[in-house]
Every structure is written in structure tokens, then in C-alpha cells.
CSV table of N, CA and C in Angstrom, one decimal:
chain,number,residue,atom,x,y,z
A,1,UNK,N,-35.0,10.5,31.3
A,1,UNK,CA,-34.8,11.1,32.6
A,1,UNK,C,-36.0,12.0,32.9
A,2,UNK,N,-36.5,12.6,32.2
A,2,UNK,CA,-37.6,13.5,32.4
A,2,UNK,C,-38.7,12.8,32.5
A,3,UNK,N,-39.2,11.6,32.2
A,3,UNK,CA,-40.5,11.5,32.5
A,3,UNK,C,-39.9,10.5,34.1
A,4,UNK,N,-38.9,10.3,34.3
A,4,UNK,CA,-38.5,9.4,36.1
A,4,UNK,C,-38.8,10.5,37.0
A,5,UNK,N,-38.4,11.8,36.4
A,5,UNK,CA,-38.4,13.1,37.0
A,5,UNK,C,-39.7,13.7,37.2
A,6,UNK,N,-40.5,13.6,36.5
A,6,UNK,CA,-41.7,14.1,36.6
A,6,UNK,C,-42.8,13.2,37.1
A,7,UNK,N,-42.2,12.1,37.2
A,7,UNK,CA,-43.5,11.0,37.7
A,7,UNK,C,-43.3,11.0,39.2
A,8,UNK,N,-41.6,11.7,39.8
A,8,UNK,CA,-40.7,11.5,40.8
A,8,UNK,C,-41.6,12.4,41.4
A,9,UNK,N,-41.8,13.4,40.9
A,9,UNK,CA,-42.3,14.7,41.6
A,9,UNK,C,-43.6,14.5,42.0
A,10,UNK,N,-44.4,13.8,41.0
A,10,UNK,CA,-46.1,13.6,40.9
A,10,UNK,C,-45.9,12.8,42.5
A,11,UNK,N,-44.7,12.0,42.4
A,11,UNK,CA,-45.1,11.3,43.9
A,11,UNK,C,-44.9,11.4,45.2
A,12,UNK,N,-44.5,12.5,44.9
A,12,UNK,CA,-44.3,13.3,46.3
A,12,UNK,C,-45.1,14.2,46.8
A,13,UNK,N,-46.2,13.7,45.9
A,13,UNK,CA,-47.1,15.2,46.6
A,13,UNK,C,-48.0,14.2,47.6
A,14,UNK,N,-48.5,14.7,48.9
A,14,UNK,CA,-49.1,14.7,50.0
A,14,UNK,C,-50.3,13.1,49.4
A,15,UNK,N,-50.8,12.5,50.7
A,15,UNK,CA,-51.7,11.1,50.1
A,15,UNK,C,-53.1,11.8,50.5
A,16,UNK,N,-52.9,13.0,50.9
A,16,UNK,CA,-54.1,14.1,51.8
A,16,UNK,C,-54.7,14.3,50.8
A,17,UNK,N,-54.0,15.0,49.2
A,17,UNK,CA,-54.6,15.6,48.5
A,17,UNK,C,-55.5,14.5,47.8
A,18,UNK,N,-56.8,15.5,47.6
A,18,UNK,CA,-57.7,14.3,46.9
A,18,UNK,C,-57.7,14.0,45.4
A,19,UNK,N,-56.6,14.8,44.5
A,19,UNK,CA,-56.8,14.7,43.6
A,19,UNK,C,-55.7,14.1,43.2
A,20,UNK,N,-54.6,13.5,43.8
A,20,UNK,CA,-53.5,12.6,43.7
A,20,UNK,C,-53.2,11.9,42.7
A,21,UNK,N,-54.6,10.9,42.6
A,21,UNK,CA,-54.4,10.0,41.8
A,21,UNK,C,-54.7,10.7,40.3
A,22,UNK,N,-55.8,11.4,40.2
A,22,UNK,CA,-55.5,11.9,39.0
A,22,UNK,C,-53.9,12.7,38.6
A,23,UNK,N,-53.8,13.4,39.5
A,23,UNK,CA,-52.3,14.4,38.8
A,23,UNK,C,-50.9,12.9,38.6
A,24,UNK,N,-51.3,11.9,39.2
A,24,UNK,CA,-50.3,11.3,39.0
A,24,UNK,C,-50.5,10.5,37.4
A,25,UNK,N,-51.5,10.4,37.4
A,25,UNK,CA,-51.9,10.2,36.1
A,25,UNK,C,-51.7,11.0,35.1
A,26,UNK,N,-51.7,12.2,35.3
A,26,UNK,CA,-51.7,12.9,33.9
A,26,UNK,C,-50.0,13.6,34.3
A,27,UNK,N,-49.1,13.1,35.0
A,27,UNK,CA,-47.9,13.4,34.9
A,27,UNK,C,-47.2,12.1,34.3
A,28,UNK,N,-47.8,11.4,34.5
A,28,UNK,CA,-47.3,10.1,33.8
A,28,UNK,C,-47.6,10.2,32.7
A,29,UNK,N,-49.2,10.5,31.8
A,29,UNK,CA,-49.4,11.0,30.2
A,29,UNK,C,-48.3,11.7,29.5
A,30,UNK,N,-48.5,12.7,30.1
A,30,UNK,CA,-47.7,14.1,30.3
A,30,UNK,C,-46.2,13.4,29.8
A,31,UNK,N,-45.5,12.5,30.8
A,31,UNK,CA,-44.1,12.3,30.4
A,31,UNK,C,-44.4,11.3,29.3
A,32,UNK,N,-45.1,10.7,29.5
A,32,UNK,CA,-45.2,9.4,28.0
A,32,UNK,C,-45.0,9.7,26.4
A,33,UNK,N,-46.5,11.2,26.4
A,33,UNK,CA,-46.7,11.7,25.6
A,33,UNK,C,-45.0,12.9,24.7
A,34,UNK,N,-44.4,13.2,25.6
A,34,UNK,CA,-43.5,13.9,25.4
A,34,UNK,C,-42.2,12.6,25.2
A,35,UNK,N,-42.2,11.8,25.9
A,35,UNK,CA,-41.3,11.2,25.4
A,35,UNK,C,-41.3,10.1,24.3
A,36,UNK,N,-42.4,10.0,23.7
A,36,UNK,CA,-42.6,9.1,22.4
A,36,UNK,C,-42.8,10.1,21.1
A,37,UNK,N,-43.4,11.3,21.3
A,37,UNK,CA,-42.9,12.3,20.7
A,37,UNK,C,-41.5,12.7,19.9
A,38,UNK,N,-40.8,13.0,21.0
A,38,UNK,CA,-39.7,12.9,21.3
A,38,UNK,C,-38.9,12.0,20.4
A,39,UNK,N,-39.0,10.7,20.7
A,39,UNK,CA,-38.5,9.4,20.3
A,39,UNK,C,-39.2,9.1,19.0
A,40,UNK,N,-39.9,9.7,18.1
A,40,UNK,CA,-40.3,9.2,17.0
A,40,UNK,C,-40.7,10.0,16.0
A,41,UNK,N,-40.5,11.4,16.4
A,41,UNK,CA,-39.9,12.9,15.6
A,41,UNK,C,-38.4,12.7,15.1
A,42,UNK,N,-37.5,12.2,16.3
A,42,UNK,CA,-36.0,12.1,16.4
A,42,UNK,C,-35.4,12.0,14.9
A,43,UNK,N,-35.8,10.4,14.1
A,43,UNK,CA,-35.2,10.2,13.4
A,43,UNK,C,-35.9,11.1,11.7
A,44,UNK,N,-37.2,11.7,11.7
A,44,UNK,CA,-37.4,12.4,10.9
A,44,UNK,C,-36.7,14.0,10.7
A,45,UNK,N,-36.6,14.6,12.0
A,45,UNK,CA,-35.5,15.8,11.9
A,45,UNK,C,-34.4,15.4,11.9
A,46,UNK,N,-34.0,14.4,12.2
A,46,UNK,CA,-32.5,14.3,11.3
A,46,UNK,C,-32.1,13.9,9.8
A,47,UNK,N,-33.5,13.3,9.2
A,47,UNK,CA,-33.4,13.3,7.9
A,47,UNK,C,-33.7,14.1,7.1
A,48,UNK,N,-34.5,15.2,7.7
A,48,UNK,CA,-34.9,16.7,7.2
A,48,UNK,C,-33.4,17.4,7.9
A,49,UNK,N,-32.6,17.7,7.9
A,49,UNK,CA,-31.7,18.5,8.4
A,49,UNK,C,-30.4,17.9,8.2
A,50,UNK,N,-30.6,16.8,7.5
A,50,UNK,CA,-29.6,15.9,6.8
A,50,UNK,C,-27.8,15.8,7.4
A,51,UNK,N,-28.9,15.4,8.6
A,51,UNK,CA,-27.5,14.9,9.0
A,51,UNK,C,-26.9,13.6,9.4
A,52,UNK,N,-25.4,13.4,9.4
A,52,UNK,CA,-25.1,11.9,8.8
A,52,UNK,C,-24.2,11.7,9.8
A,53,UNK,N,-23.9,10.2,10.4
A,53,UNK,CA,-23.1,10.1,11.6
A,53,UNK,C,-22.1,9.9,10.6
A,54,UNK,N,-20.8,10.8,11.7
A,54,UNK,CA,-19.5,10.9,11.4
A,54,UNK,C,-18.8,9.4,11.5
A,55,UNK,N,-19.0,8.6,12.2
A,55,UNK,CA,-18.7,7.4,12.5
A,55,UNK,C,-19.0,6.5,10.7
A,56,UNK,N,-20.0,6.6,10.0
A,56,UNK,CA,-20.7,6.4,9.0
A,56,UNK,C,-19.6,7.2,7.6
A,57,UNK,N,-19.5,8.2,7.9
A,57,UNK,CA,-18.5,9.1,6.9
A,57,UNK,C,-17.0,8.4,6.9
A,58,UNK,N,-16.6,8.2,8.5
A,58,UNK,CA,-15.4,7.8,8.4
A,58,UNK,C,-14.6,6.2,7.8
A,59,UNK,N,-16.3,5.5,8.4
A,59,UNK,CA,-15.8,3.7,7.5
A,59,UNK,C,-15.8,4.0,6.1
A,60,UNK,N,-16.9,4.9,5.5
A,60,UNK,CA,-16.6,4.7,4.0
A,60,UNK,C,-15.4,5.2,3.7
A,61,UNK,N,-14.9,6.4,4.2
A,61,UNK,CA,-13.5,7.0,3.9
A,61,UNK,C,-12.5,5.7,4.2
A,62,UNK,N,-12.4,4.8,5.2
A,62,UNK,CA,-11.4,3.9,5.4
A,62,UNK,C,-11.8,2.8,4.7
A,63,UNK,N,-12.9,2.4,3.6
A,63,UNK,CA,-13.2,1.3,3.1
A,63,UNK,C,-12.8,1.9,1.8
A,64,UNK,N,-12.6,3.1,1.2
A,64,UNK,CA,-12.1,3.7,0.2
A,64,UNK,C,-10.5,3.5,0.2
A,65,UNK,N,-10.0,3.9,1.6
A,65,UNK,CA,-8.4,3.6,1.2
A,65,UNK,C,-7.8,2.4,1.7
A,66,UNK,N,-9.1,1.2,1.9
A,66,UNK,CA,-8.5,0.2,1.8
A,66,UNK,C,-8.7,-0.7,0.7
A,67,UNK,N,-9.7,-0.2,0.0
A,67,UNK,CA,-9.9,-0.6,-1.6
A,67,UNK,C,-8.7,0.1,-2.5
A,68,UNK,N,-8.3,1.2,-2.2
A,68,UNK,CA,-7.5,2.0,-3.2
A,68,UNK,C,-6.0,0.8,-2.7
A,69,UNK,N,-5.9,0.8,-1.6
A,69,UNK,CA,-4.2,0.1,-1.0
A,69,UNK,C,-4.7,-1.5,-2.1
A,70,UNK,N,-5.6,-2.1,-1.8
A,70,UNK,CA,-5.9,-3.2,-2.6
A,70,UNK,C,-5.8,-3.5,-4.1
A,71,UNK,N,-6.4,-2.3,-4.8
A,71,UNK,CA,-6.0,-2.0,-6.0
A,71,UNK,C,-5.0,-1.6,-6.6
A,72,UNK,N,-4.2,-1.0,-5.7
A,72,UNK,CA,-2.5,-0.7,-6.1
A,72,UNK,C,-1.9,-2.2,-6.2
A,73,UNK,N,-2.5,-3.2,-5.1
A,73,UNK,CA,-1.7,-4.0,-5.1
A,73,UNK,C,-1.9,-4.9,-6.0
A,74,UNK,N,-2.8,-5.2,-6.4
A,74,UNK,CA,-3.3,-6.1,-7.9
A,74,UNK,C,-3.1,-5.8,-8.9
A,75,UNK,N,-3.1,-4.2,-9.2
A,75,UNK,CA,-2.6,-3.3,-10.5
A,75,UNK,C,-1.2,-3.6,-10.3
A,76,UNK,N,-0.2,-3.3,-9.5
A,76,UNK,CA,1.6,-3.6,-9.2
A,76,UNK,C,1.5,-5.6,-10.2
A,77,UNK,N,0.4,-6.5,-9.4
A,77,UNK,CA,0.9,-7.4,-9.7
A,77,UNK,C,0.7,-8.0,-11.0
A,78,UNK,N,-0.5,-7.3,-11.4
A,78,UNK,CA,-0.9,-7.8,-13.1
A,78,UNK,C,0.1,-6.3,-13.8
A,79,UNK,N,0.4,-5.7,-13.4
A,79,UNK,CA,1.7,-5.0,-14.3
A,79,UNK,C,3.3,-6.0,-14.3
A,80,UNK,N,3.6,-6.3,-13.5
A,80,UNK,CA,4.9,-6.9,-13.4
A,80,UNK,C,4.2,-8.7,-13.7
A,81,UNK,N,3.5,-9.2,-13.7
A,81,UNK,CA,3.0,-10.6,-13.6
A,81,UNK,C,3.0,-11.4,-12.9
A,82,UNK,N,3.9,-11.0,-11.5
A,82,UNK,CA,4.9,-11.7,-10.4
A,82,UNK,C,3.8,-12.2,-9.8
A,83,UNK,N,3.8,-13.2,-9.6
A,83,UNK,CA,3.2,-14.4,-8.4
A,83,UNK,C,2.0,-14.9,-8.7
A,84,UNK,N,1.7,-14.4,-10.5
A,84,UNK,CA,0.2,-14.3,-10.6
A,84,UNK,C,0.3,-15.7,-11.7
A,85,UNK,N,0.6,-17.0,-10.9
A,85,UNK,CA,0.0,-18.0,-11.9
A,85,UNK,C,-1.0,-18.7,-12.4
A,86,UNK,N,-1.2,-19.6,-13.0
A,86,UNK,CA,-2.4,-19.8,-13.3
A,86,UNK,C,-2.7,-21.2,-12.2
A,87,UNK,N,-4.0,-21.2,-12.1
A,87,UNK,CA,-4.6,-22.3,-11.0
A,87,UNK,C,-4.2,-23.8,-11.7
A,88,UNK,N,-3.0,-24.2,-12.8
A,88,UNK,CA,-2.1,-25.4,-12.6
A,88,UNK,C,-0.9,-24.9,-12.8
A,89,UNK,N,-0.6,-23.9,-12.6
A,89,UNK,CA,1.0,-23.2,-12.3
A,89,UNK,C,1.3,-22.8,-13.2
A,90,UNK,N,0.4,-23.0,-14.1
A,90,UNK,CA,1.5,-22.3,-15.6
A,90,UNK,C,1.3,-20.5,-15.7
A,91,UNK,N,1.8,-19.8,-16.0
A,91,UNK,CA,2.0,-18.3,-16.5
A,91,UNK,C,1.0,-18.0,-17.5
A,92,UNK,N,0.6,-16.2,-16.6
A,92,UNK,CA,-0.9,-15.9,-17.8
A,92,UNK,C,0.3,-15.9,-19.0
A,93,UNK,N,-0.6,-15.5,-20.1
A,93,UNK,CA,-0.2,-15.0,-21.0
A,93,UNK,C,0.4,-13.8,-21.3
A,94,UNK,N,1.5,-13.1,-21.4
A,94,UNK,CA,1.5,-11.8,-21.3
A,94,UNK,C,1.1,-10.1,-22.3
A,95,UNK,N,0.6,-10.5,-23.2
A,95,UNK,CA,-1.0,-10.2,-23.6
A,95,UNK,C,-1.9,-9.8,-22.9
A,96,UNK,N,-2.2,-10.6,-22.1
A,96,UNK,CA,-3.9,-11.0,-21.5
A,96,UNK,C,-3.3,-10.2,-20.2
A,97,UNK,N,-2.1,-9.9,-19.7
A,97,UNK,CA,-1.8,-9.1,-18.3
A,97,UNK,C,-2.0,-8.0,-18.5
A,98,UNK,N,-0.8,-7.6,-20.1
A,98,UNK,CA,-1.0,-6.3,-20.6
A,98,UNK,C,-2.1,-5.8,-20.7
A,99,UNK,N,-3.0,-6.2,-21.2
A,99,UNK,CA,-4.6,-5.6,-21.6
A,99,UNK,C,-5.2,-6.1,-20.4
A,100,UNK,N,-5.1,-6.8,-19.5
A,100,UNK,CA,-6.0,-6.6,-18.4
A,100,UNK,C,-5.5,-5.5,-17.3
A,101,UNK,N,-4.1,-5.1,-17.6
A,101,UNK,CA,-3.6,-3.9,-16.7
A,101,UNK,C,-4.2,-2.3,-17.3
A,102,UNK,N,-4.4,-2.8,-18.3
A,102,UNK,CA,-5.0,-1.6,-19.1
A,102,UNK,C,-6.4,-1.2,-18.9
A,103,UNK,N,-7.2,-2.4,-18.6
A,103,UNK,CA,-8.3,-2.5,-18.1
A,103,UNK,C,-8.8,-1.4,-16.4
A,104,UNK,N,-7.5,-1.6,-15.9
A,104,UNK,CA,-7.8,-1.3,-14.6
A,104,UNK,C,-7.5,0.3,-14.7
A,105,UNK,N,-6.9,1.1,-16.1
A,105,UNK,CA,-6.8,2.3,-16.1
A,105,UNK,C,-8.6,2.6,-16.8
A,106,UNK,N,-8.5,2.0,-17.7
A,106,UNK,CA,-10.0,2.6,-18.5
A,106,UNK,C,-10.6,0.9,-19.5
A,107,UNK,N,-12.1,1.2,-19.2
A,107,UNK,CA,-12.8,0.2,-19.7
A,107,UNK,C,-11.7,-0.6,-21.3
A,108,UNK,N,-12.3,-1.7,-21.3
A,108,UNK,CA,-11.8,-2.6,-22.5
A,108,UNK,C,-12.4,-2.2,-24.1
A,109,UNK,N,-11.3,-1.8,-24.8
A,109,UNK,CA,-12.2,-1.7,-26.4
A,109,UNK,C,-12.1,-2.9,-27.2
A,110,UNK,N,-11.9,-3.9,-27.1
A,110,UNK,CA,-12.3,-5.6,-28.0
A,110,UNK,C,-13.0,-6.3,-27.1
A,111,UNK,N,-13.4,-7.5,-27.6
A,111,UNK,CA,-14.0,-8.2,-27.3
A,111,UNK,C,-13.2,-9.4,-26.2
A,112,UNK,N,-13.5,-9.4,-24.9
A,112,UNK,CA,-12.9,-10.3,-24.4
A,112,UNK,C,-13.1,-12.1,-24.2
A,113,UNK,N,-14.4,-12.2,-24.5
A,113,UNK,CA,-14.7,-13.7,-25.0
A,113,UNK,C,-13.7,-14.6,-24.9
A,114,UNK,N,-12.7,-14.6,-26.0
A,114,UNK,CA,-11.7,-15.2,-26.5
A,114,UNK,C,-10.8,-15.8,-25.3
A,115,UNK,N,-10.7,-15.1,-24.0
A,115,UNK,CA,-9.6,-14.7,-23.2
A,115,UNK,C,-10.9,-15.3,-22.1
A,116,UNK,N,-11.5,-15.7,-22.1
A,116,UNK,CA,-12.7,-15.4,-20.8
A,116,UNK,C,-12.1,-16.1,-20.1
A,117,UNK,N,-11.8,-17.9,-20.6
A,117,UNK,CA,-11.4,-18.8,-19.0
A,117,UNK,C,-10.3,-18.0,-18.7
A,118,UNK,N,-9.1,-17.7,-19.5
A,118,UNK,CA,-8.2,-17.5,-18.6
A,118,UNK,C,-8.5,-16.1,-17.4
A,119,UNK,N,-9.2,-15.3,-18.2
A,119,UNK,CA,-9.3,-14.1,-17.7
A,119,UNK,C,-9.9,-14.1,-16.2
A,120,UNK,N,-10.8,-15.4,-16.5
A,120,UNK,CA,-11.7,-15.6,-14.9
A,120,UNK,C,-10.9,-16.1,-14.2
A,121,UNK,N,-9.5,-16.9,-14.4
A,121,UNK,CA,-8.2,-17.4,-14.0
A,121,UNK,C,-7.2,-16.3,-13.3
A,122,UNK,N,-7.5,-15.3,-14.2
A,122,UNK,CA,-6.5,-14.1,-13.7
A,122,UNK,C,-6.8,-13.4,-12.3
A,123,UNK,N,-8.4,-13.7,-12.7
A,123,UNK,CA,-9.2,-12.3,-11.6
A,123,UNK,C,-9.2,-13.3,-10.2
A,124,UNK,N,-8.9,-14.6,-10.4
A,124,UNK,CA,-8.9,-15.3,-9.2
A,124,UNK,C,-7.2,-15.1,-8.6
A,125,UNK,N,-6.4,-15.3,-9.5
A,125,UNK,CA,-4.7,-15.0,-9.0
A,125,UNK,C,-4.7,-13.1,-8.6
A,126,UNK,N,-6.0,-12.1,-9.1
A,126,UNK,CA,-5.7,-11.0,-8.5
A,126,UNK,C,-5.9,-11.3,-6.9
A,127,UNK,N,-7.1,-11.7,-6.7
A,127,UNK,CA,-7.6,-11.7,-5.7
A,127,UNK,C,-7.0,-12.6,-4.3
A,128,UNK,N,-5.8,-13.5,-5.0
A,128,UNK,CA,-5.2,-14.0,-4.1
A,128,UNK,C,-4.0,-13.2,-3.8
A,129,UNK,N,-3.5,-12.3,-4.6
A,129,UNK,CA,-2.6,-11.2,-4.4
A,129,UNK,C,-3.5,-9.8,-3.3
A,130,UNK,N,-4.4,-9.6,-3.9
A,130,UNK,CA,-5.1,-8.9,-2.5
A,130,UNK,C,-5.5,-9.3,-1.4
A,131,UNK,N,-6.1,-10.7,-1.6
A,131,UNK,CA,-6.1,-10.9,0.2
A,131,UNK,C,-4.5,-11.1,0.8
A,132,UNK,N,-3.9,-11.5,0.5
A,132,UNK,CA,-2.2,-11.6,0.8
A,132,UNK,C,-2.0,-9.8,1.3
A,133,UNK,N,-2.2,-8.6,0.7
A,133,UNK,CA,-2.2,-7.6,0.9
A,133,UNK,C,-3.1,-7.2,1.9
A,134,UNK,N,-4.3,-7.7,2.0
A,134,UNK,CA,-5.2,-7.1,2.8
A,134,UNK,C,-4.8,-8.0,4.3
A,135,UNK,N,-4.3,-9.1,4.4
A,135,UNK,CA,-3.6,-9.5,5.6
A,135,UNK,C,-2.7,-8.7,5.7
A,136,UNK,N,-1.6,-8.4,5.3
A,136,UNK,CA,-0.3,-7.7,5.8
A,136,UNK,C,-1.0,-6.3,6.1
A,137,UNK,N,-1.9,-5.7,5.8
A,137,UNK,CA,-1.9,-4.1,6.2
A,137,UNK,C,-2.7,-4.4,7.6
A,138,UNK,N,-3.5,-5.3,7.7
A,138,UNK,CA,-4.3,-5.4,9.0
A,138,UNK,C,-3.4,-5.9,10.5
A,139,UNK,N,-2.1,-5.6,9.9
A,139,UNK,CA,-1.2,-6.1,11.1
A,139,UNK,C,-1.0,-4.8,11.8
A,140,UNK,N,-1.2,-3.9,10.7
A,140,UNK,CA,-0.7,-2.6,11.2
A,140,UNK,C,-1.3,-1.9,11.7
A,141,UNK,N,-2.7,-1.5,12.5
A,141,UNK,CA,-3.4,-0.7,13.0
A,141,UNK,C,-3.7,-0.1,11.9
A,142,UNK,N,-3.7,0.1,10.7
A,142,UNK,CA,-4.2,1.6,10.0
A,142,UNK,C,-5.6,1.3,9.6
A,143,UNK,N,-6.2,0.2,9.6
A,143,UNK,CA,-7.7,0.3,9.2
A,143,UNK,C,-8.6,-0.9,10.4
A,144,UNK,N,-9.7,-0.4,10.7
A,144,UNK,CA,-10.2,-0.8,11.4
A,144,UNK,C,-11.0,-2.5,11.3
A,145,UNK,N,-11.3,-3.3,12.3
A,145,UNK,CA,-11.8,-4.4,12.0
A,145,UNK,C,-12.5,-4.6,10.9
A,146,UNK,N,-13.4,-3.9,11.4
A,146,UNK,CA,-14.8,-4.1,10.5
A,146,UNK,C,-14.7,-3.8,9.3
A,147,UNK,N,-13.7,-2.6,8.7
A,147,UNK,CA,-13.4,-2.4,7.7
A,147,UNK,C,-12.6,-3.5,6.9
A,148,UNK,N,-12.2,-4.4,8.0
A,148,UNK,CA,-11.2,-5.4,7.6
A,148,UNK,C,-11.6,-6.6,6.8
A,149,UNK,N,-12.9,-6.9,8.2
A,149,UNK,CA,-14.1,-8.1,7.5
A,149,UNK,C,-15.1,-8.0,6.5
A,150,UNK,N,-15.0,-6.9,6.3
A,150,UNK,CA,-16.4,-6.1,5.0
A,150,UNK,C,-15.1,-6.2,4.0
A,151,UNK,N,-14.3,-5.9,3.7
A,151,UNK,CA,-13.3,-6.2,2.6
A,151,UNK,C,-13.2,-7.6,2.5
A,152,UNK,N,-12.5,-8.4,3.4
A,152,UNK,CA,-12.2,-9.9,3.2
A,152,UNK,C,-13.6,-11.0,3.0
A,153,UNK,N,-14.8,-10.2,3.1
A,153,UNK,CA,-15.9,-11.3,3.0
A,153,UNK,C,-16.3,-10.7,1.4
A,154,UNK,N,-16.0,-9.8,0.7
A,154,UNK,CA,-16.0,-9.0,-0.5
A,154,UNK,C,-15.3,-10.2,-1.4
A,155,UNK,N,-14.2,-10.2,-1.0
A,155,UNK,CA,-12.9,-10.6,-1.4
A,155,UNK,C,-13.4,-12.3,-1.7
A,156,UNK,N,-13.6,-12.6,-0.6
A,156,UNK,CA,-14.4,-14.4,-0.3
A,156,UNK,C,-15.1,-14.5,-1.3
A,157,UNK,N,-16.4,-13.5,-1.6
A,157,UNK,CA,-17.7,-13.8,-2.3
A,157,UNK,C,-17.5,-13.6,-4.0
A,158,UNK,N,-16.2,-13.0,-4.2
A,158,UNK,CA,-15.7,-12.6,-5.2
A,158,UNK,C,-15.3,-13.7,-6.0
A,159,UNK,N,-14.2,-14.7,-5.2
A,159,UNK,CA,-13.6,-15.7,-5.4
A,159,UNK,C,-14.6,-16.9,-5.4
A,160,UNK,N,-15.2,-16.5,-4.6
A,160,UNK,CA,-16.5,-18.6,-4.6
A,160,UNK,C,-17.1,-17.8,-5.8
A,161,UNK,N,-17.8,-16.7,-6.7
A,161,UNK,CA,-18.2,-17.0,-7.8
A,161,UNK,C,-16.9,-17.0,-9.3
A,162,UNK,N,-16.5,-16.5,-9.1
A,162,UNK,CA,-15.4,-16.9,-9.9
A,162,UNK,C,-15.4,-18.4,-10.2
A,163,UNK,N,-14.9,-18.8,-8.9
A,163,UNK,CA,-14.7,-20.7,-9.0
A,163,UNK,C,-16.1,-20.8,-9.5
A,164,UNK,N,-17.1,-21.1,-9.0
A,164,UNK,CA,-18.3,-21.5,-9.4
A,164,UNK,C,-18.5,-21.5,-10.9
A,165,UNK,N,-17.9,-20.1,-11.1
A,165,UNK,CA,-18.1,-20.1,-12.6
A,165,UNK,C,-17.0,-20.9,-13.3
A,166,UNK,N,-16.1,-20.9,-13.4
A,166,UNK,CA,-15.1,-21.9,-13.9
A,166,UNK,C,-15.5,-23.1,-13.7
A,167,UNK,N,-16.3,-23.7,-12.7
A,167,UNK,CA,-16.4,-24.8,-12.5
A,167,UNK,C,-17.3,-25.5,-13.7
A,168,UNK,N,-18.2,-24.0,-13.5
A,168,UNK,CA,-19.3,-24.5,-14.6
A,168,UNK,C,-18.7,-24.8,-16.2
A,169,UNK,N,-17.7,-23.7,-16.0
A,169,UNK,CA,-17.2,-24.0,-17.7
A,169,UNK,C,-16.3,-25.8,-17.9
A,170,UNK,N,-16.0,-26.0,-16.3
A,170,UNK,CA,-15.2,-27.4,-17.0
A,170,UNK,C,-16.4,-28.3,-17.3
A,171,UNK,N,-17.3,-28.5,-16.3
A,171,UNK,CA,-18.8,-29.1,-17.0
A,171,UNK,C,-19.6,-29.1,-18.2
A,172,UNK,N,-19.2,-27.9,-18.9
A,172,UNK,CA,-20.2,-27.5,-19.6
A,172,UNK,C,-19.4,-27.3,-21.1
């Protein structure tokens, strides 16, 4: 607005005056100079004065409690075992639920090797129990799109390596 303003004014002055064309010139510098200034200081005082859009605060806060809603719901289902079969229907092991539910309180103390395919089996039956969850809460207004698609494309990229990897183990 200020340089429309000031170039607005430069043109209103009389076509009599003989110095016109310069003053219209250097109100045009004049607004250019201040407005690229302006426009390219901007983003450095805000990183010196460290400030953060609230808009930016608030997705992470709603990508946090829609990771936490998610994690309840995987943790509920590898604690009870319910609906978590294996990719030809047969049931984890209940061992391998137990100590992978344990997992989700604090890291693993043995070796899990031994357990790997199924394990990469399990983490694929978690992840079908959270997208199942992450549909049903997105019916409800509590989290926003985008937070919706940034989780479910998480969730996608999680599952195509998983498969990929299993795939490799039946090859290999």
C-alpha cells in the first residue's frame, strides 16, 4: 500500500513543474527501496525474535494427540490380541504379543531375531488396527484434515515397507 501511495501522490503533482519526472522517479525508488527492505528483513527478525506461527504449534499439538489416540489403540489391541491375526489368519503367538506390548511401555532386553517374520507380521496387524481407528475418529471433527492425511500417508508408507520387507524374506 505504501509504495501505490506514494507513487499516487508523486502523480499528482502539477505537469508545469519541471522537475516531475525526476520526483516521480525517486518516489518510485523511494517506495521500492523501502518495500524490498521491508520484504526481505521480514523473515530474518522473525528468526532473530523467534517467533513461531501458532497455526504451526497447533498441528503439532493435534498430530501429537492423534498419534497418542493411535497408540492407545494398537497398545489396547496387542494387549488383549483381539482382531490382531496373522496375514493367513492364524493367531500371533501369545508370547510374542506379551513382549511386544511390553515393548510399547520401554525398549526390548533380548534379542528379537528369532520372532522377526512374525514380528514384521504383527506390526502390519498393528497398523491395520490404527488405520481402522484413525478412520473412526476423523468422523468426528476432533482433528483436522491435514492432520488426518499426514497420519494416514505415515501409516501407508509404514505398511508398503513392512510388505516389501516380508516380501523380500519369502524370496530370499
Amino acid at each position: 500500500m505504501r509504495g501505490v501511495v506514494t507513487l499516487a501522490a508523486a502523480q499528482t503533482i502539477p505537469r508545469t513543474v519541471e522537475s516531475r519526472p525526476e520526483l516521480i522517479y525517486i518516489a518510485f525508488v523511494v517506495a521500492l527501496v523501502s518495500l524490498m527492505l521491508q520484504g526481505f528483513t521480514l523473515p530474518w527478525v522473525v528468526r532473530k525474535l523467534r517467533l513461531s506461527d501458532p497455526a504451526e504449534a497447533s498441528d503439532s499439538d493435534e498430530r501429537e494427540r492423534l498419534d497418542d489416540e493411535l497408540r492407545t489403540a494398537a497398545a489396547a489391541a496387542v494387549a488383549t490380541g483381539a482382531h490382531l491375526p496373522r496375514r493367513d489368519g492364524t493367531p500371533f503367538d501369545a508370547e510374542l504379543l506379551q513382549q511386544t506390548g511390553l515393548r510399547y511401555a520401554e525398549p526390548p532386553s533380548e534379542d528379537w531375531s528369532a520372532h522377526a517374520r512374525e514380528l514384521l507380521e504383527l506390526q502390519l496387524a498393528v497398523i491395520e488396527v490404527m488405520r481402522t481407528r484413525l478412520i473412526a475418529v476423523s468422523t468426528g471433527g476432533t482433528f483436522s484434515t491435514a492432520a488426518l492425511r499426514h497420519r494416514m500417508a505415515e501409516l501407508d508408507a509404514d505398511q508398503l515397507s513392512l510388505e516389501l520387507r516380508l516380501r523380500d524374506d519369502d524370496g530370499a
